[in-house]
Protein backbone atom coordinates (compact mmCIF):
# COMPACT_ATOMS: atom_id res chain seq x y z
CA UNK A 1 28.91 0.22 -11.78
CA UNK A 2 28.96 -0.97 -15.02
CA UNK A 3 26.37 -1.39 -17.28
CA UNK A 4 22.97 -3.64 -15.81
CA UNK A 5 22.48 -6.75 -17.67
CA UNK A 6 20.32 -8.54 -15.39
CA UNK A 7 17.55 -7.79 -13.25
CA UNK A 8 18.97 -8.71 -10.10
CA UNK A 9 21.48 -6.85 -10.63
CA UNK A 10 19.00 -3.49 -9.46
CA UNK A 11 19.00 -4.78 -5.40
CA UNK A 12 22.58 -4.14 -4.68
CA UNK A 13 21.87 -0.68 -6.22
CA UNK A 14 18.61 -0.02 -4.87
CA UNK A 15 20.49 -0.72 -1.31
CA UNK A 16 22.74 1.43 -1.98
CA UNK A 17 20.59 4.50 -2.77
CA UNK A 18 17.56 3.78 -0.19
CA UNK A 19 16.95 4.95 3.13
CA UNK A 20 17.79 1.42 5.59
CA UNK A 21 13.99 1.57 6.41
CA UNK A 22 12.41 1.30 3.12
CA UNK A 23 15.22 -0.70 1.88
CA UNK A 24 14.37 -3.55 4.30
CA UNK A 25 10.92 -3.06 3.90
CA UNK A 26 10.97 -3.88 0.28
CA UNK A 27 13.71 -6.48 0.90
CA UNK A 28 12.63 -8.76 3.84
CA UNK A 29 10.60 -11.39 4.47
CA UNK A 30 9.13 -13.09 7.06
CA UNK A 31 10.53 -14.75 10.45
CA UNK A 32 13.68 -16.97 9.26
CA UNK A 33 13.07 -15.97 5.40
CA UNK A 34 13.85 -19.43 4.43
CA UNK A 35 10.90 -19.08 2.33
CA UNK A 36 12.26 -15.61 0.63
CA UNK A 37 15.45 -18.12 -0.55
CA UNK A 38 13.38 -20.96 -1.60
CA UNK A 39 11.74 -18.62 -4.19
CA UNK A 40 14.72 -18.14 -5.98
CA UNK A 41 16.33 -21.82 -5.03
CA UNK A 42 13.15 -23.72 -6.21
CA UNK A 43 13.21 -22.60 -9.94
CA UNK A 44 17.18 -24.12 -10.12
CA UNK A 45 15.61 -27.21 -9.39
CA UNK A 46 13.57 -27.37 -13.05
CA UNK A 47 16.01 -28.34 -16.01
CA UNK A 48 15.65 -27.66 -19.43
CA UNK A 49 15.14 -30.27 -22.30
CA UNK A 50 14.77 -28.46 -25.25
CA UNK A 51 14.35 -29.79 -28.89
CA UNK A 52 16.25 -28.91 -31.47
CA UNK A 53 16.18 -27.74 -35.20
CA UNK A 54 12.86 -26.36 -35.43
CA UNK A 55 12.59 -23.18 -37.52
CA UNK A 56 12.50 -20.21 -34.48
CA UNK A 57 12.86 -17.51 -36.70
CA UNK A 58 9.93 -16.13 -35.95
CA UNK A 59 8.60 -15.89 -31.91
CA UNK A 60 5.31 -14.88 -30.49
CA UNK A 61 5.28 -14.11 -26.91
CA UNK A 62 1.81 -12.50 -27.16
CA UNK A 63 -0.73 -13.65 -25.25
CA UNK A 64 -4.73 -13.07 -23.49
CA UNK A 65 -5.46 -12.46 -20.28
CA UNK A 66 -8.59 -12.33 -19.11
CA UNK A 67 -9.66 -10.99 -22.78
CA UNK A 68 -7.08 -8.45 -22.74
CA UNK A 69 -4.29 -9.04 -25.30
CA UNK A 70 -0.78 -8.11 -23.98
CA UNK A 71 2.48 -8.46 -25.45
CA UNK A 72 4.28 -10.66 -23.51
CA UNK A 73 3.21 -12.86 -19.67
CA UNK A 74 5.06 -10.82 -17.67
CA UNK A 75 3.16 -8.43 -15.20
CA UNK A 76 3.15 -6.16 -12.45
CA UNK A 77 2.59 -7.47 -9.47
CA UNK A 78 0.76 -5.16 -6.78
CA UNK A 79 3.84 -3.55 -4.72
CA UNK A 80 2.88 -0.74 -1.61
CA UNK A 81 4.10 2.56 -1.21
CA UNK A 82 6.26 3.09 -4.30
CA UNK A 83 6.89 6.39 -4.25
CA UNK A 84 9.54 5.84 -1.41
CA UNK A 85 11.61 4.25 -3.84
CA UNK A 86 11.97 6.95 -5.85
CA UNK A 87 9.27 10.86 -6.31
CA UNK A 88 7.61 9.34 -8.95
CA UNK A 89 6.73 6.04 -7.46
CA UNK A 90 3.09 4.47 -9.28
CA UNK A 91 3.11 6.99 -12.24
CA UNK A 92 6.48 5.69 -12.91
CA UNK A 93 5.38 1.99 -13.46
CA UNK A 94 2.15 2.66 -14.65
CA UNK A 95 4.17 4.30 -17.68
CA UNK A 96 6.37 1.20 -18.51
CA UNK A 97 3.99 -1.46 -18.09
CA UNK A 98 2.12 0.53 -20.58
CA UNK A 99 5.32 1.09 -23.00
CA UNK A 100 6.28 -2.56 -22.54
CA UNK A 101 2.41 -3.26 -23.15
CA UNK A 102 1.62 -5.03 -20.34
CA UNK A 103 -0.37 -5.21 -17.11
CA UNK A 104 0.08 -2.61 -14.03
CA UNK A 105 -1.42 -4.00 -11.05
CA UNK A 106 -1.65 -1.72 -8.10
CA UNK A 107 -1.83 -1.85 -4.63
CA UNK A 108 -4.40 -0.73 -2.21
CA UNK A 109 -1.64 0.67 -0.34
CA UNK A 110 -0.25 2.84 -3.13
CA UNK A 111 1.52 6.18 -2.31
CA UNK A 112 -0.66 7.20 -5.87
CA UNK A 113 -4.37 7.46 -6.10
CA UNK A 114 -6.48 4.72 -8.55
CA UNK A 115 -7.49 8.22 -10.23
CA UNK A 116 -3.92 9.26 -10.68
CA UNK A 117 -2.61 6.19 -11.83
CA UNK A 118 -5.14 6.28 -15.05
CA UNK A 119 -4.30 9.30 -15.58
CA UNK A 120 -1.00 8.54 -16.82
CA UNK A 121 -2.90 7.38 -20.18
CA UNK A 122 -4.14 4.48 -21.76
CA UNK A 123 -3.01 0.92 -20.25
CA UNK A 124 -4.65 -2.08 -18.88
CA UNK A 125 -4.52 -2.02 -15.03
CA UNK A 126 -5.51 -4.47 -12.40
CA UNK A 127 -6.36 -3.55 -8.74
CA UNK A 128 -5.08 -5.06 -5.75
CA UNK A 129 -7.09 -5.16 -2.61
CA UNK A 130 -7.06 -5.67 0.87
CA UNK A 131 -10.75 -5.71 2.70
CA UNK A 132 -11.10 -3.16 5.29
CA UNK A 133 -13.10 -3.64 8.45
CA UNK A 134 -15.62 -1.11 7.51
CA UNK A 135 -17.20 -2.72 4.17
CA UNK A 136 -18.31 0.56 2.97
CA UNK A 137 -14.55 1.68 2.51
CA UNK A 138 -14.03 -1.42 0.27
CA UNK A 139 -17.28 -1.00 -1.43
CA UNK A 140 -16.42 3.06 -2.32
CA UNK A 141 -12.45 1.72 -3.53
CA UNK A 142 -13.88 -0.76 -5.64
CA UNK A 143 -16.50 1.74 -7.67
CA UNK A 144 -13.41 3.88 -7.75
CA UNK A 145 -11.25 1.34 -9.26
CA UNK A 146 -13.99 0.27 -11.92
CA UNK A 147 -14.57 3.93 -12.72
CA UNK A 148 -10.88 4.49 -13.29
CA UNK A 149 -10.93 2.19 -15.71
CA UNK A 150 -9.36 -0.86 -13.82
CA UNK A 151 -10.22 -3.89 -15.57
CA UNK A 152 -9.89 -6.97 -12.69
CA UNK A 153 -9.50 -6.56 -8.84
CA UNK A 154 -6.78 -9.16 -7.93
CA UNK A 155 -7.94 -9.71 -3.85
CA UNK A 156 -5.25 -10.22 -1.39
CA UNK A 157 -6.25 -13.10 0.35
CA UNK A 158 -3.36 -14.63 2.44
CA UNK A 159 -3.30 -11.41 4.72
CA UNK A 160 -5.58 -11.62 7.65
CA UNK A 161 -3.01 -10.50 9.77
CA UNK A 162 0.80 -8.99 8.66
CA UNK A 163 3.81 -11.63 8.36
CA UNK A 164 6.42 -11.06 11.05
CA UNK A 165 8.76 -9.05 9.38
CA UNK A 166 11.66 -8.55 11.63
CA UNK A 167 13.75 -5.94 9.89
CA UNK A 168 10.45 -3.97 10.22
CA UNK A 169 10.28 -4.23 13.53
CA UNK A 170 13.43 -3.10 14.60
CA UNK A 171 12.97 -0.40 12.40
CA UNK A 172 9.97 0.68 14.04
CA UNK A 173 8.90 1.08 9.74
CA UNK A 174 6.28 3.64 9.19
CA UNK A 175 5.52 5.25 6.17
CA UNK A 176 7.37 8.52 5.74
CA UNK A 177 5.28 11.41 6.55
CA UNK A 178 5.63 13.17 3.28
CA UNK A 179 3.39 10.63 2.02
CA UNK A 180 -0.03 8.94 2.30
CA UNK A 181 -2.06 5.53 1.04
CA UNK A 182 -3.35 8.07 -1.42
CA UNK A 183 -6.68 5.72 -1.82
CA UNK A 184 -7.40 5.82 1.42
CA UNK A 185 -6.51 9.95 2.23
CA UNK A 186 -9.85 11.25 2.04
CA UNK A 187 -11.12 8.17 4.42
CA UNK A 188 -8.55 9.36 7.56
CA UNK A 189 -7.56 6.22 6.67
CA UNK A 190 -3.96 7.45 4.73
CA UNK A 191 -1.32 7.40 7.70
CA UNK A 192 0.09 4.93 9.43
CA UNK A 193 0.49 5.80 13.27
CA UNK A 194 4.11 4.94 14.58
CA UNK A 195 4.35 1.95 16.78
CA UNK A 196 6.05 -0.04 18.93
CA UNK A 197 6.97 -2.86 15.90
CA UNK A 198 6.26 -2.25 13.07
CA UNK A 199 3.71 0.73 12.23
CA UNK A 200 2.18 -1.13 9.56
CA UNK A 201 1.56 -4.55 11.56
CA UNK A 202 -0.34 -2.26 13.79
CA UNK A 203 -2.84 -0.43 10.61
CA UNK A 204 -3.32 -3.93 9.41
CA UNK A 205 -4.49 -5.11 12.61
CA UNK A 206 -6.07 -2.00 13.52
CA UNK A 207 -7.69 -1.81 9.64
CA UNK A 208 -8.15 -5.01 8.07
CA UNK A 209 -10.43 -7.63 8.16
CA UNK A 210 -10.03 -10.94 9.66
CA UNK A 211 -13.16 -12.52 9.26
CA UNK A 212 -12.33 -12.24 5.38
CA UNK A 213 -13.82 -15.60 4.42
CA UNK A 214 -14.92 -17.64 0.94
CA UNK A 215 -18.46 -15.53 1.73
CA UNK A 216 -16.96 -12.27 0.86
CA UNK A 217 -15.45 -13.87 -2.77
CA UNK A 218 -19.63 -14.19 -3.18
CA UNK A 219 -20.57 -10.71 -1.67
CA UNK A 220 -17.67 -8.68 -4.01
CA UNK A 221 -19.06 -10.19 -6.91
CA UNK A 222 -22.47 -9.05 -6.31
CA UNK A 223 -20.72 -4.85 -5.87
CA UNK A 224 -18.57 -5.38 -8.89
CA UNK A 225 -18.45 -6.50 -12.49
CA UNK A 226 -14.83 -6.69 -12.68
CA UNK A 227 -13.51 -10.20 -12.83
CA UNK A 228 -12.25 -11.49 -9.24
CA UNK A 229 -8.31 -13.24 -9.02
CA UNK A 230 -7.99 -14.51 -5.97
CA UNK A 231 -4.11 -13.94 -4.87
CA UNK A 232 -2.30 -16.43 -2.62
CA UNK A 233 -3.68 -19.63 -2.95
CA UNK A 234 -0.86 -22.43 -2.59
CA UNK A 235 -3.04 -25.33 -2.30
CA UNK A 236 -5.04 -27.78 -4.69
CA UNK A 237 -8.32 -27.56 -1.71
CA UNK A 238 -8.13 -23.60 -2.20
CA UNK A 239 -7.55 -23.45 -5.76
CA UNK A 240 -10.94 -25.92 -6.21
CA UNK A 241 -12.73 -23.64 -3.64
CA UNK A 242 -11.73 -20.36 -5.52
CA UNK A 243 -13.33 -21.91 -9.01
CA UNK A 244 -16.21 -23.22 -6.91
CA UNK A 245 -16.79 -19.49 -5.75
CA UNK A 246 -16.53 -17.65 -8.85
CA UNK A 247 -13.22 -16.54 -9.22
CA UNK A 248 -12.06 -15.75 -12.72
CA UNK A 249 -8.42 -16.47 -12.21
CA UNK A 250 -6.18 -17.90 -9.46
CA UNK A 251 -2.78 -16.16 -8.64
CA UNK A 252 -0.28 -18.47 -7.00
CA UNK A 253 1.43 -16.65 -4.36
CA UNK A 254 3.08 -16.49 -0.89
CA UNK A 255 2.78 -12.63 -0.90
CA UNK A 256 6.56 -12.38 -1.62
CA UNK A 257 7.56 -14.88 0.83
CA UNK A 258 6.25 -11.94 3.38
CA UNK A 259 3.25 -14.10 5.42
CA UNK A 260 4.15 -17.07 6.51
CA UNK A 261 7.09 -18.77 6.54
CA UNK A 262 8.28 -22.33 5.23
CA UNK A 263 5.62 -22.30 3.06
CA UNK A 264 6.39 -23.88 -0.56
CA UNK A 265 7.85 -21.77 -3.15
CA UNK A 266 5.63 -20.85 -5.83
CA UNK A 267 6.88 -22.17 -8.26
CA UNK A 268 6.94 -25.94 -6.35
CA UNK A 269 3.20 -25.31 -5.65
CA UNK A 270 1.99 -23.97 -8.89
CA UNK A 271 1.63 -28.12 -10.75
CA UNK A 272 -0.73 -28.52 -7.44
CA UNK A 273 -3.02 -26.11 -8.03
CA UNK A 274 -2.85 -26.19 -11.92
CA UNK A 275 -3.94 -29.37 -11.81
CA UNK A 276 -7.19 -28.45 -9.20
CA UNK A 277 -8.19 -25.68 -11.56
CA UNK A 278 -8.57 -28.50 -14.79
CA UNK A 279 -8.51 -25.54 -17.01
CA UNK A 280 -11.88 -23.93 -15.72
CA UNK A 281 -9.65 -20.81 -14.77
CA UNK A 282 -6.43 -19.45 -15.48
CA UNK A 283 -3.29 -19.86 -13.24
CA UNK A 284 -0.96 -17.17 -12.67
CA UNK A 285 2.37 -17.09 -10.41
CA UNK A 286 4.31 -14.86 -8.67
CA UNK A 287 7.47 -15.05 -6.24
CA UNK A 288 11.15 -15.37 -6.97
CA UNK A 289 10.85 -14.78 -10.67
CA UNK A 290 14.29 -12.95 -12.12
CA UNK A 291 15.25 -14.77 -14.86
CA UNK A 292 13.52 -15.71 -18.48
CA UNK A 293 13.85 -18.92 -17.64
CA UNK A 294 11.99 -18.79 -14.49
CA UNK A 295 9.07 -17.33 -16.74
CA UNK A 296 9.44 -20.34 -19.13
CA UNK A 297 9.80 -22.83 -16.36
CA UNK A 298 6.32 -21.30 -14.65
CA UNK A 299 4.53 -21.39 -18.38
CA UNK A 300 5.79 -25.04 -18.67
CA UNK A 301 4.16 -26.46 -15.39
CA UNK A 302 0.70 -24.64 -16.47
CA UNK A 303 1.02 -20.83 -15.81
CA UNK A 304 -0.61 -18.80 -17.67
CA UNK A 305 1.46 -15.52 -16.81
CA UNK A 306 3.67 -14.18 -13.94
CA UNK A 307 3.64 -11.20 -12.26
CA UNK A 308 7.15 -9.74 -10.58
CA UNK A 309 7.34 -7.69 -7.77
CA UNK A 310 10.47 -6.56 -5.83
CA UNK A 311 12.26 -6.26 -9.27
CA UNK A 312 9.76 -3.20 -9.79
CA UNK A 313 10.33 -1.73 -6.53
CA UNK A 314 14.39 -2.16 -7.05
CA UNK A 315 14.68 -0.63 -10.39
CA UNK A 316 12.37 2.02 -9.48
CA UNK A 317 14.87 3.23 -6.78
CA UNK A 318 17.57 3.18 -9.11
CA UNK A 319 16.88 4.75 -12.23
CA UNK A 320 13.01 5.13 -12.01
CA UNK A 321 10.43 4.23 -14.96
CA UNK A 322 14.15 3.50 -17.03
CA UNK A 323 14.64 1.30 -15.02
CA UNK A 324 11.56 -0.46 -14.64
CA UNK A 325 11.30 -0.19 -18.61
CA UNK A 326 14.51 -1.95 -18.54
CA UNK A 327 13.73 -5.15 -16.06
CA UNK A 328 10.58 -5.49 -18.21
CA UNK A 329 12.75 -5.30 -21.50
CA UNK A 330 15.69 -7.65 -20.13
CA UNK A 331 12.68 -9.97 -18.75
CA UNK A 332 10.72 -10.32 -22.09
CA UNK A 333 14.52 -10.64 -24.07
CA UNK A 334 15.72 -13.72 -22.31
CA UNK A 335 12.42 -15.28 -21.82
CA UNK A 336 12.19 -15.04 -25.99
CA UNK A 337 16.02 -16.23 -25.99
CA UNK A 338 14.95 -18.97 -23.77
CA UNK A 339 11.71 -19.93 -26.12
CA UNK A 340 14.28 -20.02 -29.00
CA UNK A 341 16.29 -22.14 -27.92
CA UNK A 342 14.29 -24.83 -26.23
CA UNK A 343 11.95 -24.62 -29.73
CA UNK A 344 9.09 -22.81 -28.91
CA UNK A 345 7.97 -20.22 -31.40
CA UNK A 346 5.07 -19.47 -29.50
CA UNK A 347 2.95 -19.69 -25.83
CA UNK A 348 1.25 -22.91 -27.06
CA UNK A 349 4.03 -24.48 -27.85
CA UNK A 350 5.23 -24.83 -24.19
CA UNK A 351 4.68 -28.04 -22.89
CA UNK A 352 5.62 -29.84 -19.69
CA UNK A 353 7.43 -31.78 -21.67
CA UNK A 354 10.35 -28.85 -22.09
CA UNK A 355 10.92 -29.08 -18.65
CA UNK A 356 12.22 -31.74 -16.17
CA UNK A 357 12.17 -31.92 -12.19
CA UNK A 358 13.30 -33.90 -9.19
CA UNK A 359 9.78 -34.94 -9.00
CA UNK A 360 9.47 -36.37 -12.28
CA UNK A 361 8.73 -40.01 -12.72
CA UNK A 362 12.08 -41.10 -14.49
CA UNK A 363 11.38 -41.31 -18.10
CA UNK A 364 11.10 -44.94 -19.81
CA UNK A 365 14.59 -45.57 -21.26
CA UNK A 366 14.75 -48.08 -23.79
CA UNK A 367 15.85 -51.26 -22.95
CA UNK A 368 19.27 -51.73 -21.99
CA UNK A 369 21.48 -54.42 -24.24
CA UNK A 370 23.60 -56.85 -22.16
């Protein structure tokens, strides 16, 4: 293998080194996946149109989220059970979000504790989570979180049951039992009994909470004063709802393409619910992004930041926080390349205007001369 000189170039590797299990895990989506391709597919649909001769000597990718200034919009999306893609799993990424100076968020189901994670050092961290059945569990995770020093809760909201994940089925995937959901270990809530399908269908619908409603947006605020993103909304209704209810920020996602299928692809529903939010609350996206110029194209229809998952959970398997250190570098490189030469020389500078879709009105030409 030669040298990597683009992110996806970390999944043929990461198959290569995983266990078939975790691989898929990581890897799948649900039913047909059709919605796993149209991730990737949708952003090839945007075109450039980038002006010219303007002085980019100088670029500024910084940027503030939520109050907190980071270096560049690229994040870490919440990903489970890292440390089966390689021993160091959540410390790991926790260090090179902080080197790259960026945002960490992590998941409920983390193979690392919220305790552990800060303990890596300084860094701004966001927590995913899911809401358990038993409210008190949620309640405890929460004050944990917040006394960690996590600085936003980011709640999973597209999950009242697992997608169908088919590769996890026939794997019968558990998690393996060298490790636990290290937030949930002292709770006898850590392992995940083997099943029939897939073991962790069976803890979600054994452990989560389907009556998860608009309500419970309400009720966390009142047990937290971390700032509430509400992750996967895909529609303008939702997105309206979510600023109605207090959220502070709106992540547009379709939990990796994992949930349900033929659903839009982020990046096709992101205008939708930019639009809804009329600037009350800021829009973030996640799902297919690989590329600079799928960061750019996602900032250009109203994002204010991205978050990337399975490119963490890839490079982590091959060459651990390197690697991840390396997707974030390679990211923030040929989204600043990208900036340059569509003349942007900084985040406000991106306009709708530097992109064009299929769903574009066709722009006034002038008048044609018989």
């Amino acid at each position: 293998m030669g040298e990597i000189t683009n992110v996806t170039e970390y999944q043929a590797i990461a198959k290569q080194k995983l266990p078939k299990m975790v691989y898929d895990y990581y890897a799948s989506g649900a039913e047909d996946e059709w919605t796993l391709a149209e991730n990737r597919n949708a952003f090839s649909r945007i075109l450039f149109r980038p002006r010219i001769l303007i002085d980019v000597s100088r670029i500024d990718m910084t940027t503030t989220i939520l109050g907190f200034k980071i270096s560049m919009p690229i994040m870490i999306a919440p990903t489970a059970m890292q440390k089966m893609a390689h021993p160091e799993g959540e410390y790991a990424t926790a260090r090179a979000a902080s080197a790259a100076g960026t945002i960490m968020t992590l998941s409920s189901w983390a193979t690392s504790s919220v305790e552990e994670v800060a303990s890596t050092g300084p860094g701004i961290r966001f927590f995913q989570l899911y809401v358990y059945r038993d409210r008190n569990v949620v309640a405890q995770l929460v004050r944990r979180a917040e006394r960690a020093g996590f600085k936003a809760i980011a709640l999973t909201v597209d999950t009242p049951r697992l997608g169908r994940r088919e590769a996890d089925i026939k794997n019968r995937f558990t998690l393996p039992p060298f490790l636990t959901l290290k937030n949930f270990e002292g709770l006898d809530l850590g392992k995940m009994d083997k099943a029939d399908d897939s073991g962790l269908a069976s803890y979600v619908a054994g452990q989560i909470d389907r009556t998860l409603s608009w309500k419970d947006v309400k009720w966390l605020q009142t047990i937290t004063s971390m700032p509430i993103l509400v992750k996967g909304v895909l529609t303008a209704e939702d997105a309206r709802i979510a600023v109605q209810s207090g959220a502070a920020g709106i992540i547009v996602s379709n939990h990796g393409a994992r949930q349900l299928d033929y659903v839009p692809a982020t990046i096709m529903a992101l205008e939708e619910v930019v639009k809804a939010a009329q600037g009350r609350v800021p829009v973030f996206l996640d799902g297919g992004v690989r590329r600079g110029t799928d960061v750019f194209k996602a900032l250009a229809l109203g994002a204010s930041g991205i978050f990337i998952g399975r490119p963490v959970v890839f490079s982590l398997a091959a060459e651990g926080e390197a690697g991840v250190r390396k997707v974030l570098q390679m990211l923030r490189e040929e989204f600043e390349l990208t900036m340059a030469l569509s003349g942007c020389r900084s985040l406000s500078e991106i306009t709708r205007n530097h992109i064009v879709t299929d769903w574009d009105v066709p722009r006034l030409l002038p008048p044609a001369r018989l």
